[in-house]
Amino acid sequence: MLLLSLPKIGTCISDDGHPISNITWYKDGKEVVASRNGEKPAEAQVKVHIIKNQNTQLYTTESTLSYTLTKKDVSAVFECLVVFPSQGGCVVQRTRSIRVDVHYAIENVEIEVEPSDELIDEGESITLKCRADTNPPPIEYMWEKDGQQLGTLDQYTIQAVSKRDEGGYQCTVFDFNFNKRSAQKEIRVKARENNNALDSVGRGNSIFTAGSHSKDGHVGPGNLNRVGMVIGIIVTLSLVAFFISIAYYICYHRQKKERKRLEDFEETRAMDPEKAPPTAETLA
């Protein structure tokens, strides 16, 4: 029978044996080398207690293991092996295993970025994962960016990353004793090229962009060029409108003159057909 009692690992008991049984402890399949009763304490210590039943003359052996647990022993498996000497050889019994859960405070915190923490293209989706070296896992997480709280889970996802998502992200974790530690990760975002082109057309090359001024109040060379372009367009449109008006004026008066000649011809012919000009047939 194996009993677990911390800080002791456990006690292995062999009942009613003869002669005295031998008990050996194992950790993760390897024998535990330990000091015995009264010996100098080491990483592991085993205390053995033997009781003889005066009525049956049989022995009960108790072996108690104490072990200095460290972080590397998280989820370590302990068991004991009982060997009963007999005339026909040895009888071996293996006890059930005990898995030890070691608790330790936060030692390190880091942020992982999936799929990558390199320069991220605008429009992609990323997940920030907060990893804490502690057991049991942290009881609380807190995500922040520029002093603003973002979430309280062990990870934070950003859908369709944009330039405004760029910056430093911080994850703070709290362990079972409310100790806390933080980690930071800088996220850099690469803007889309087509967006840059649109921004350039919309802001830098548009002739309707509001002009900027230098510190002394004079208009800059770029703005002078844009003003010249505007004036050129206005002059061109004015000239086009002027020539269209002239053409319309000439066409209108020419048509008016032709109608007048036709009206005069019709009037003369009605009064005296014989006096009609020789060109009357042509005009008709």
CSV table of N, CA and C in Angstrom, one decimal, residues 80-227:
chain,number,residue,atom,x,y,z
A,80,CYS,N,7.1,2.2,-5.7
A,80,CYS,CA,8.1,1.4,-4.9
A,80,CYS,C,7.9,-0.1,-5.3
A,81,LEU,N,9.0,-0.8,-5.2
A,81,LEU,CA,9.1,-2.2,-5.5
A,81,LEU,C,9.4,-3.0,-4.3
A,82,VAL,N,8.5,-4.0,-4.0
A,82,VAL,CA,8.7,-4.9,-2.8
A,82,VAL,C,9.2,-6.2,-3.2
A,83,VAL,N,10.3,-6.7,-2.6
A,83,VAL,CA,10.8,-8.0,-2.9
A,83,VAL,C,10.7,-8.9,-1.6
A,84,PHE,N,10.0,-10.0,-1.7
A,84,PHE,CA,9.9,-11.0,-0.6
A,84,PHE,C,10.8,-12.2,-0.8
A,85,PRO,N,11.9,-12.3,0.0
A,85,PRO,CA,12.7,-13.5,-0.2
A,85,PRO,C,11.9,-14.8,0.2
A,86,SER,N,12.2,-15.8,-0.5
A,86,SER,CA,11.5,-17.1,-0.2
A,86,SER,C,12.5,-18.3,-0.5
A,87,GLN,N,12.1,-19.5,-0.1
A,87,GLN,CA,13.0,-20.6,-0.4
A,87,GLN,C,13.0,-20.9,-1.9
A,88,GLY,N,12.0,-20.6,-2.6
A,88,GLY,CA,12.0,-20.9,-4.0
A,88,GLY,C,12.4,-19.7,-4.8
A,89,GLY,N,12.9,-18.7,-4.2
A,89,GLY,CA,13.4,-17.5,-5.0
A,89,GLY,C,12.8,-16.2,-4.3
A,90,CYS,N,12.5,-15.3,-5.2
A,90,CYS,CA,12.0,-14.0,-4.7
A,90,CYS,C,10.6,-13.7,-5.3
A,91,VAL,N,9.7,-13.1,-4.5
A,91,VAL,CA,8.4,-12.7,-4.9
A,91,VAL,C,8.5,-11.2,-5.0
A,92,VAL,N,8.2,-10.6,-6.2
A,92,VAL,CA,8.3,-9.2,-6.4
A,92,VAL,C,6.9,-8.6,-6.6
A,93,GLN,N,6.6,-7.5,-5.9
A,93,GLN,CA,5.3,-6.8,-6.1
A,93,GLN,C,5.6,-5.3,-6.4
A,94,ARG,N,5.0,-4.8,-7.3
A,94,ARG,CA,5.2,-3.4,-7.7
A,94,ARG,C,3.9,-2.6,-7.3
A,95,THR,N,4.0,-1.5,-6.6
A,95,THR,CA,2.9,-0.8,-6.2
A,95,THR,C,2.4,0.2,-7.3
A,96,ARG,N,1.2,0.7,-7.0
A,96,ARG,CA,0.7,1.7,-8.0
A,96,ARG,C,1.5,2.9,-8.0
A,97,SER,N,1.4,3.7,-9.1
A,97,SER,CA,2.3,4.9,-9.2
A,97,SER,C,1.6,6.1,-8.6
A,98,ILE,N,2.4,7.0,-8.2
A,98,ILE,CA,2.0,8.3,-7.7
A,98,ILE,C,2.6,9.4,-8.5
A,99,ARG,N,1.8,10.2,-9.1
A,99,ARG,CA,2.3,11.4,-9.9
A,99,ARG,C,2.3,12.6,-9.0
A,100,VAL,N,3.4,13.3,-9.0
A,100,VAL,CA,3.6,14.4,-8.1
A,100,VAL,C,3.4,15.7,-8.9
A,101,ASP,N,2.6,16.6,-8.5
A,101,ASP,CA,2.4,17.9,-9.1
A,101,ASP,C,3.2,19.0,-8.3
A,102,VAL,N,4.2,19.5,-8.9
A,102,VAL,CA,5.1,20.5,-8.2
A,102,VAL,C,4.6,21.9,-8.6
A,103,HIS,N,4.3,22.7,-7.6
A,103,HIS,CA,3.9,24.1,-7.7
A,103,HIS,C,5.1,25.0,-7.6
A,104,TYR,N,5.3,26.0,-8.5
A,104,TYR,CA,6.3,27.0,-8.4
A,104,TYR,C,5.9,28.3,-9.0
A,105,ALA,N,6.4,29.4,-8.5
A,105,ALA,CA,6.0,30.7,-8.9
A,105,ALA,C,6.5,31.1,-10.3
A,106,ILE,N,6.0,32.1,-10.8
A,106,ILE,CA,6.4,32.6,-12.2
A,106,ILE,C,7.8,32.8,-12.3
A,107,GLU,N,8.5,32.2,-13.3
A,107,GLU,CA,9.9,32.5,-13.5
A,107,GLU,C,10.2,33.2,-14.8
A,108,ASN,N,9.3,33.1,-15.7
A,108,ASN,CA,9.5,33.8,-17.0
A,108,ASN,C,8.2,33.9,-17.8
A,109,VAL,N,8.0,35.0,-18.5
A,109,VAL,CA,6.9,35.3,-19.4
A,109,VAL,C,7.3,35.8,-20.7
A,110,GLU,N,6.7,35.3,-21.8
A,110,GLU,CA,7.1,35.7,-23.1
A,110,GLU,C,5.8,35.7,-24.0
A,111,ILE,N,5.9,36.5,-25.1
A,111,ILE,CA,4.8,36.6,-26.0
A,111,ILE,C,5.2,35.9,-27.3
A,112,GLU,N,4.4,35.0,-27.8
A,112,GLU,CA,4.6,34.4,-29.1
A,112,GLU,C,3.6,35.0,-30.1
A,113,VAL,N,4.0,35.2,-31.4
A,113,VAL,CA,3.1,35.7,-32.4
A,113,VAL,C,3.0,34.6,-33.5
A,114,GLU,N,1.7,34.3,-33.8
A,114,GLU,CA,1.4,33.4,-34.9
A,114,GLU,C,0.6,34.1,-36.0
A,115,PRO,N,1.0,33.9,-37.2
A,115,PRO,CA,1.9,32.9,-37.7
A,115,PRO,C,3.4,33.4,-37.7
A,116,SER,N,3.7,34.7,-37.5
A,116,SER,CA,5.1,35.1,-37.5
A,116,SER,C,5.1,36.5,-36.8
A,117,ASP,N,6.3,36.8,-36.1
A,117,ASP,CA,6.5,38.1,-35.5
A,117,ASP,C,7.4,39.0,-36.3
A,118,GLU,N,7.6,38.6,-37.6
A,118,GLU,CA,8.3,39.5,-38.5
A,118,GLU,C,7.4,40.6,-39.0
A,119,LEU,N,7.9,41.4,-39.9
A,119,LEU,CA,7.1,42.5,-40.5
A,119,LEU,C,5.8,41.9,-41.0
A,120,ILE,N,4.6,42.3,-40.5
A,120,ILE,CA,3.3,41.8,-40.8
A,120,ILE,C,2.7,42.6,-41.9
A,121,ASP,N,2.2,41.9,-43.0
A,121,ASP,CA,1.5,42.6,-44.1
A,121,ASP,C,0.1,43.1,-43.6
A,122,GLU,N,-0.2,44.3,-44.0
A,122,GLU,CA,-1.5,44.9,-43.6
A,122,GLU,C,-2.6,44.0,-44.2
A,123,GLY,N,-3.7,43.7,-43.4
A,123,GLY,CA,-4.8,42.8,-43.9
A,123,GLY,C,-4.7,41.4,-43.3
A,124,GLU,N,-3.5,41.0,-42.9
A,124,GLU,CA,-3.4,39.7,-42.3
A,124,GLU,C,-4.0,39.6,-40.9
A,125,SER,N,-4.2,38.4,-40.4
A,125,SER,CA,-4.7,38.2,-39.0
A,125,SER,C,-3.6,37.5,-38.2
A,126,ILE,N,-3.4,38.0,-37.0
A,126,ILE,CA,-2.3,37.4,-36.1
A,126,ILE,C,-2.9,37.1,-34.8
A,127,THR,N,-2.3,36.2,-34.0
A,127,THR,CA,-2.7,35.8,-32.7
A,127,THR,C,-1.4,36.0,-31.8
A,128,LEU,N,-1.6,36.8,-30.7
A,128,LEU,CA,-0.5,36.9,-29.7
A,128,LEU,C,-0.8,35.9,-28.6
A,129,LYS,N,0.1,35.1,-28.2
A,129,LYS,CA,0.0,34.1,-27.2
A,129,LYS,C,0.9,34.4,-26.0
A,130,CYS,N,0.4,34.4,-24.8
A,130,CYS,CA,1.1,34.7,-23.6
A,130,CYS,C,1.6,33.4,-22.9
A,131,ARG,N,2.9,33.2,-22.9
A,131,ARG,CA,3.4,32.0,-22.3
A,131,ARG,C,4.1,32.3,-21.0
A,132,ALA,N,3.7,31.6,-19.9
A,132,ALA,CA,4.2,31.8,-18.6
A,132,ALA,C,4.8,30.5,-18.0
A,133,ASP,N,6.0,30.6,-17.5
A,133,ASP,CA,6.7,29.5,-17.0
A,133,ASP,C,6.3,29.4,-15.5
A,134,THR,N,5.2,28.7,-15.2
A,134,THR,CA,4.8,28.6,-13.8
A,134,THR,C,3.8,27.4,-13.7
A,135,ASN,N,3.7,26.9,-12.5
A,135,ASN,CA,2.8,25.7,-12.3
A,135,ASN,C,2.1,25.9,-10.9
A,136,PRO,N,0.8,25.9,-10.9
A,136,PRO,CA,-0.2,25.7,-12.0
A,136,PRO,C,-0.2,26.9,-12.9
A,137,PRO,N,-0.9,26.8,-14.0
A,137,PRO,CA,-1.0,27.9,-15.0
A,137,PRO,C,-1.5,29.1,-14.3
A,138,PRO,N,-1.2,30.3,-14.9
A,138,PRO,CA,-1.6,31.6,-14.3
A,138,PRO,C,-3.1,31.6,-14.0
A,139,ILE,N,-3.5,32.3,-13.0
A,139,ILE,CA,-4.9,32.4,-12.7
A,139,ILE,C,-5.6,33.6,-13.4
A,140,GLU,N,-4.7,34.5,-13.9
A,140,GLU,CA,-5.3,35.7,-14.6
A,140,GLU,C,-4.3,36.2,-15.6
A,141,TYR,N,-4.8,36.7,-16.8
A,141,TYR,CA,-4.0,37.3,-17.8
A,141,TYR,C,-4.6,38.7,-18.0
A,142,MET,N,-3.7,39.6,-18.5
A,142,MET,CA,-4.2,41.0,-18.8
A,142,MET,C,-3.3,41.5,-20.0
A,143,TRP,N,-4.0,41.8,-21.1
A,143,TRP,CA,-3.4,42.4,-22.3
A,143,TRP,C,-3.6,43.9,-22.4
A,144,GLU,N,-2.5,44.6,-22.7
A,144,GLU,CA,-2.6,46.1,-22.8
A,144,GLU,C,-1.8,46.6,-24.0
A,145,LYS,N,-2.2,47.7,-24.6
A,145,LYS,CA,-1.5,48.4,-25.6
A,145,LYS,C,-1.7,49.9,-25.4
A,146,ASP,N,-0.5,50.6,-25.2
A,146,ASP,CA,-0.5,52.0,-24.9
A,146,ASP,C,-1.4,52.4,-23.7
A,147,GLY,N,-1.4,51.5,-22.7
A,147,GLY,CA,-2.1,51.8,-21.5
A,147,GLY,C,-3.6,51.4,-21.5
A,148,GLN,N,-4.0,50.9,-22.7
A,148,GLN,CA,-5.4,50.5,-22.8
A,148,GLN,C,-5.6,49.0,-22.7
A,149,GLN,N,-6.5,48.6,-21.9
A,149,GLN,CA,-6.7,47.1,-21.7
A,149,GLN,C,-7.4,46.5,-22.9
A,150,LEU,N,-6.9,45.4,-23.3
A,150,LEU,CA,-7.5,44.7,-24.5
A,150,LEU,C,-8.2,43.4,-24.2
A,151,GLY,N,-7.7,42.6,-23.3
A,151,GLY,CA,-8.4,41.3,-23.0
A,151,GLY,C,-7.8,40.7,-21.8
A,152,THR,N,-8.5,39.6,-21.4
A,152,THR,CA,-8.1,38.9,-20.2
A,152,THR,C,-7.9,37.4,-20.4
A,153,LEU,N,-7.7,37.0,-21.6
A,153,LEU,CA,-7.4,35.5,-22.0
A,153,LEU,C,-5.9,35.3,-22.2
A,154,ASP,N,-5.5,34.1,-22.4
A,154,ASP,CA,-4.1,33.8,-22.5
A,154,ASP,C,-3.6,34.1,-23.9
A,155,GLN,N,-4.6,34.5,-24.8
A,155,GLN,CA,-4.2,34.9,-26.2
A,155,GLN,C,-5.1,36.1,-26.7
A,156,TYR,N,-4.5,36.8,-27.6
A,156,TYR,CA,-5.3,38.0,-28.2
A,156,TYR,C,-5.1,38.0,-29.7
A,157,THR,N,-6.2,38.0,-30.4
A,157,THR,CA,-6.2,37.9,-31.9
A,157,THR,C,-6.6,39.2,-32.5
A,158,ILE,N,-5.9,39.6,-33.5
A,158,ILE,CA,-6.1,40.8,-34.3
A,158,ILE,C,-6.5,40.4,-35.7
A,159,GLN,N,-7.8,40.7,-36.1
A,159,GLN,CA,-8.2,40.4,-37.4
A,159,GLN,C,-7.9,41.6,-38.3
A,160,ALA,N,-7.5,41.3,-39.6
A,160,ALA,CA,-7.2,42.3,-40.6
A,160,ALA,C,-6.4,43.4,-40.0
A,161,VAL,N,-5.1,43.1,-39.7
A,161,VAL,CA,-4.2,44.1,-39.1
A,161,VAL,C,-4.1,45.3,-40.0
A,162,SER,N,-4.0,46.5,-39.4
A,162,SER,CA,-3.8,47.7,-40.1
A,162,SER,C,-2.7,48.5,-39.4
A,163,LYS,N,-2.3,49.6,-40.0
A,163,LYS,CA,-1.2,50.4,-39.5
A,163,LYS,C,-1.5,50.9,-38.1
A,164,ARG,N,-2.8,51.1,-37.8
A,164,ARG,CA,-3.2,51.6,-36.4
A,164,ARG,C,-3.0,50.5,-35.3
A,165,ASP,N,-2.8,49.3,-35.8
A,165,ASP,CA,-2.6,48.2,-34.8
A,165,ASP,C,-1.1,48.1,-34.5
A,166,GLU,N,-0.2,48.9,-35.1
A,166,GLU,CA,1.2,48.8,-34.9
A,166,GLU,C,1.5,49.4,-33.5
A,167,GLY,N,2.5,48.8,-32.9
A,167,GLY,CA,2.9,49.3,-31.6
A,167,GLY,C,3.3,48.2,-30.6
A,168,GLY,N,3.5,48.6,-29.3
A,168,GLY,CA,3.9,47.6,-28.3
A,168,GLY,C,2.8,47.0,-27.5
A,169,TYR,N,2.7,45.7,-27.4
A,169,TYR,CA,1.7,45.0,-26.7
A,169,TYR,C,2.3,44.3,-25.4
A,170,GLN,N,1.6,44.4,-24.3
A,170,GLN,CA,2.1,43.9,-23.1
A,170,GLN,C,1.1,42.9,-22.5
A,171,CYS,N,1.7,41.7,-22.0
A,171,CYS,CA,0.9,40.7,-21.3
A,171,CYS,C,1.4,40.6,-19.9
A,172,THR,N,0.5,40.7,-18.9
A,172,THR,CA,0.8,40.5,-17.5
A,172,THR,C,0.1,39.3,-17.0
A,173,VAL,N,0.8,38.4,-16.3
A,173,VAL,CA,0.2,37.2,-15.7
A,173,VAL,C,0.3,37.2,-14.2
A,174,PHE,N,-0.7,36.6,-13.5
A,174,PHE,CA,-0.7,36.5,-12.1
A,174,PHE,C,-0.8,35.0,-11.8
A,175,ASP,N,0.1,34.5,-10.8
A,175,ASP,CA,0.1,33.1,-10.5
A,175,ASP,C,-0.7,32.8,-9.2
A,176,PHE,N,-0.6,31.6,-8.7
A,176,PHE,CA,-1.5,31.2,-7.6
A,176,PHE,C,-1.2,32.0,-6.3
A,177,ASN,N,-0.1,32.6,-6.2
A,177,ASN,CA,0.2,33.4,-5.0
A,177,ASN,C,0.1,34.9,-5.4
A,178,PHE,N,-0.5,35.2,-6.5
A,178,PHE,CA,-0.7,36.6,-7.0
A,178,PHE,C,0.6,37.3,-7.2
A,179,ASN,N,1.6,36.5,-7.5
A,179,ASN,CA,2.8,37.2,-8.0
A,179,ASN,C,2.5,37.5,-9.5
A,180,LYS,N,3.2,38.6,-10.0
A,180,LYS,CA,2.9,38.9,-11.4
A,180,LYS,C,4.2,39.2,-12.1
A,181,ARG,N,4.1,39.0,-13.4
A,181,ARG,CA,5.3,39.3,-14.3
A,181,ARG,C,4.7,39.7,-15.7
A,182,SER,N,5.4,40.5,-16.4
A,182,SER,CA,5.0,41.0,-17.7
A,182,SER,C,6.0,40.7,-18.8
A,183,ALA,N,5.5,40.7,-20.0
A,183,ALA,CA,6.3,40.6,-21.2
A,183,ALA,C,5.8,41.6,-22.3
A,184,GLN,N,6.6,42.1,-23.1
A,184,GLN,CA,6.2,43.0,-24.2
A,184,GLN,C,6.7,42.5,-25.6
A,185,LYS,N,5.9,42.9,-26.6
A,185,LYS,CA,6.2,42.5,-27.9
A,185,LYS,C,5.9,43.7,-28.9
A,186,GLU,N,6.8,44.0,-29.7
A,186,GLU,CA,6.6,45.1,-30.7
A,186,GLU,C,6.1,44.5,-32.0
A,187,ILE,N,4.9,45.1,-32.4
A,187,ILE,CA,4.3,44.6,-33.7
A,187,ILE,C,4.5,45.7,-34.7
A,188,ARG,N,5.1,45.3,-35.9
A,188,ARG,CA,5.3,46.2,-37.0
A,188,ARG,C,4.5,45.8,-38.2
A,189,VAL,N,3.8,46.7,-38.8
A,189,VAL,CA,2.9,46.4,-39.9
A,189,VAL,C,3.4,47.1,-41.2
A,190,LYS,N,3.4,46.3,-42.3
A,190,LYS,CA,3.7,46.8,-43.6
A,190,LYS,C,2.5,47.2,-44.3
A,191,ALA,N,2.4,48.5,-44.7
A,191,ALA,CA,1.2,49.0,-45.4
A,191,ALA,C,1.1,48.4,-46.8
A,192,ARG,N,-0.1,48.2,-47.3
A,192,ARG,CA,-0.3,47.7,-48.7
A,192,ARG,C,0.2,48.8,-49.7
A,193,GLU,N,0.8,48.3,-50.8
A,193,GLU,CA,1.4,49.2,-51.8
A,193,GLU,C,0.3,49.9,-52.5
A,194,ASN,N,-0.9,49.3,-52.8
A,194,ASN,CA,-1.9,50.0,-53.5
A,194,ASN,C,-2.5,51.1,-52.7
A,195,ASN,N,-2.5,50.9,-51.4
A,195,ASN,CA,-3.0,51.9,-50.5
A,195,ASN,C,-2.1,53.1,-50.5
A,196,ASN,N,-0.8,52.9,-50.6
A,196,ASN,CA,0.2,54.0,-50.7
A,196,ASN,C,0.0,54.8,-52.0
A,197,ALA,N,-0.3,54.0,-53.1
A,197,ALA,CA,-0.5,54.7,-54.3
A,197,ALA,C,-1.7,55.6,-54.3
A,198,LEU,N,-2.8,55.0,-53.7
A,198,LEU,CA,-4.0,55.8,-53.6
A,198,LEU,C,-3.9,57.0,-52.7
A,199,ASP,N,-3.1,56.8,-51.6
A,199,ASP,CA,-2.9,57.9,-50.8
A,199,ASP,C,-2.0,59.0,-51.5
A,200,SER,N,-1.1,58.6,-52.3
A,200,SER,CA,-0.3,59.5,-53.0
A,200,SER,C,-1.1,60.3,-54.0
A,201,VAL,N,-2.0,59.6,-54.7
A,201,VAL,CA,-2.9,60.3,-55.7
A,201,VAL,C,-3.8,61.3,-54.9
A,202,GLY,N,-4.4,60.8,-53.8
A,202,GLY,CA,-5.3,61.6,-53.1
A,202,GLY,C,-4.8,62.7,-52.3
A,203,ARG,N,-3.5,62.6,-51.9
A,203,ARG,CA,-2.9,63.6,-51.0
A,203,ARG,C,-1.9,64.5,-51.7
A,204,GLY,N,-0.9,63.8,-52.4
A,204,GLY,CA,0.2,64.5,-52.9
A,204,GLY,C,0.1,65.0,-54.3
A,205,ASN,N,-0.7,64.4,-55.2
A,205,ASN,CA,-0.7,64.8,-56.6
A,205,ASN,C,-2.0,65.4,-57.0
A,206,SER,N,-3.0,65.6,-56.2
A,206,SER,CA,-4.2,66.2,-56.5
A,206,SER,C,-4.1,67.7,-56.6
A,207,ILE,N,-4.6,68.3,-57.7
A,207,ILE,CA,-4.5,69.7,-57.9
A,207,ILE,C,-5.5,70.5,-56.9
A,208,PHE,N,-6.4,69.7,-56.3
A,208,PHE,CA,-7.3,70.3,-55.4
A,208,PHE,C,-6.9,70.2,-54.0
A,209,THR,N,-5.7,69.7,-53.7
A,209,THR,CA,-5.2,69.6,-52.3
A,209,THR,C,-5.0,71.0,-51.8
A,210,ALA,N,-5.4,71.2,-50.5
A,210,ALA,CA,-5.1,72.4,-49.9
A,210,ALA,C,-3.7,72.7,-49.8
A,211,GLY,N,-3.2,73.9,-50.1
A,211,GLY,CA,-1.8,74.3,-50.1
A,211,GLY,C,-1.2,74.4,-48.7
A,212,SER,N,0.1,74.0,-48.7
A,212,SER,CA,0.8,74.1,-47.4
A,212,SER,C,1.7,75.3,-47.5
A,213,HIS,N,2.1,75.9,-46.4
A,213,HIS,CA,2.9,77.1,-46.3
A,213,HIS,C,4.1,76.9,-45.5
A,214,SER,N,5.1,77.6,-45.9
A,214,SER,CA,6.4,77.5,-45.1
A,214,SER,C,6.2,78.4,-43.9
A,215,LYS,N,7.2,78.2,-43.0
A,215,LYS,CA,7.2,78.9,-41.7
A,215,LYS,C,7.1,80.5,-41.9
A,216,ASP,N,7.7,81.0,-43.0
A,216,ASP,CA,7.7,82.4,-43.2
A,216,ASP,C,6.5,82.9,-43.9
A,217,GLY,N,5.5,82.1,-44.2
A,217,GLY,CA,4.2,82.5,-44.7
A,217,GLY,C,4.2,82.4,-46.2
A,218,HIS,N,5.3,82.1,-46.9
A,218,HIS,CA,5.3,82.0,-48.4
A,218,HIS,C,4.8,80.6,-48.9
A,219,VAL,N,4.2,80.6,-50.0
A,219,VAL,CA,3.7,79.4,-50.6
A,219,VAL,C,4.9,78.6,-51.1
A,220,GLY,N,4.9,77.3,-50.9
A,220,GLY,CA,6.0,76.5,-51.3
A,220,GLY,C,6.0,76.2,-52.8
A,221,PRO,N,7.1,75.7,-53.4
A,221,PRO,CA,7.2,75.5,-54.8
A,221,PRO,C,6.2,74.5,-55.3
A,222,GLY,N,5.9,73.4,-54.5
A,222,GLY,CA,4.9,72.5,-55.0
A,222,GLY,C,3.6,73.1,-55.1
A,223,ASN,N,3.2,74.0,-54.2
A,223,ASN,CA,1.9,74.6,-54.3
A,223,ASN,C,1.9,75.6,-55.5
A,224,LEU,N,3.0,76.3,-55.8
A,224,LEU,CA,3.0,77.2,-57.0
A,224,LEU,C,2.8,76.4,-58.2
A,225,ASN,N,3.3,75.2,-58.3
A,225,ASN,CA,3.1,74.4,-59.5
A,225,ASN,C,1.6,74.0,-59.6
A,226,ARG,N,1.0,73.7,-58.5
A,226,ARG,CA,-0.4,73.3,-58.5
A,226,ARG,C,-1.3,74.5,-58.9
A,227,VAL,N,-0.9,75.7,-58.4
A,227,VAL,CA,-1.7,76.9,-58.8
A,227,VAL,C,-1.5,77.2,-60.2
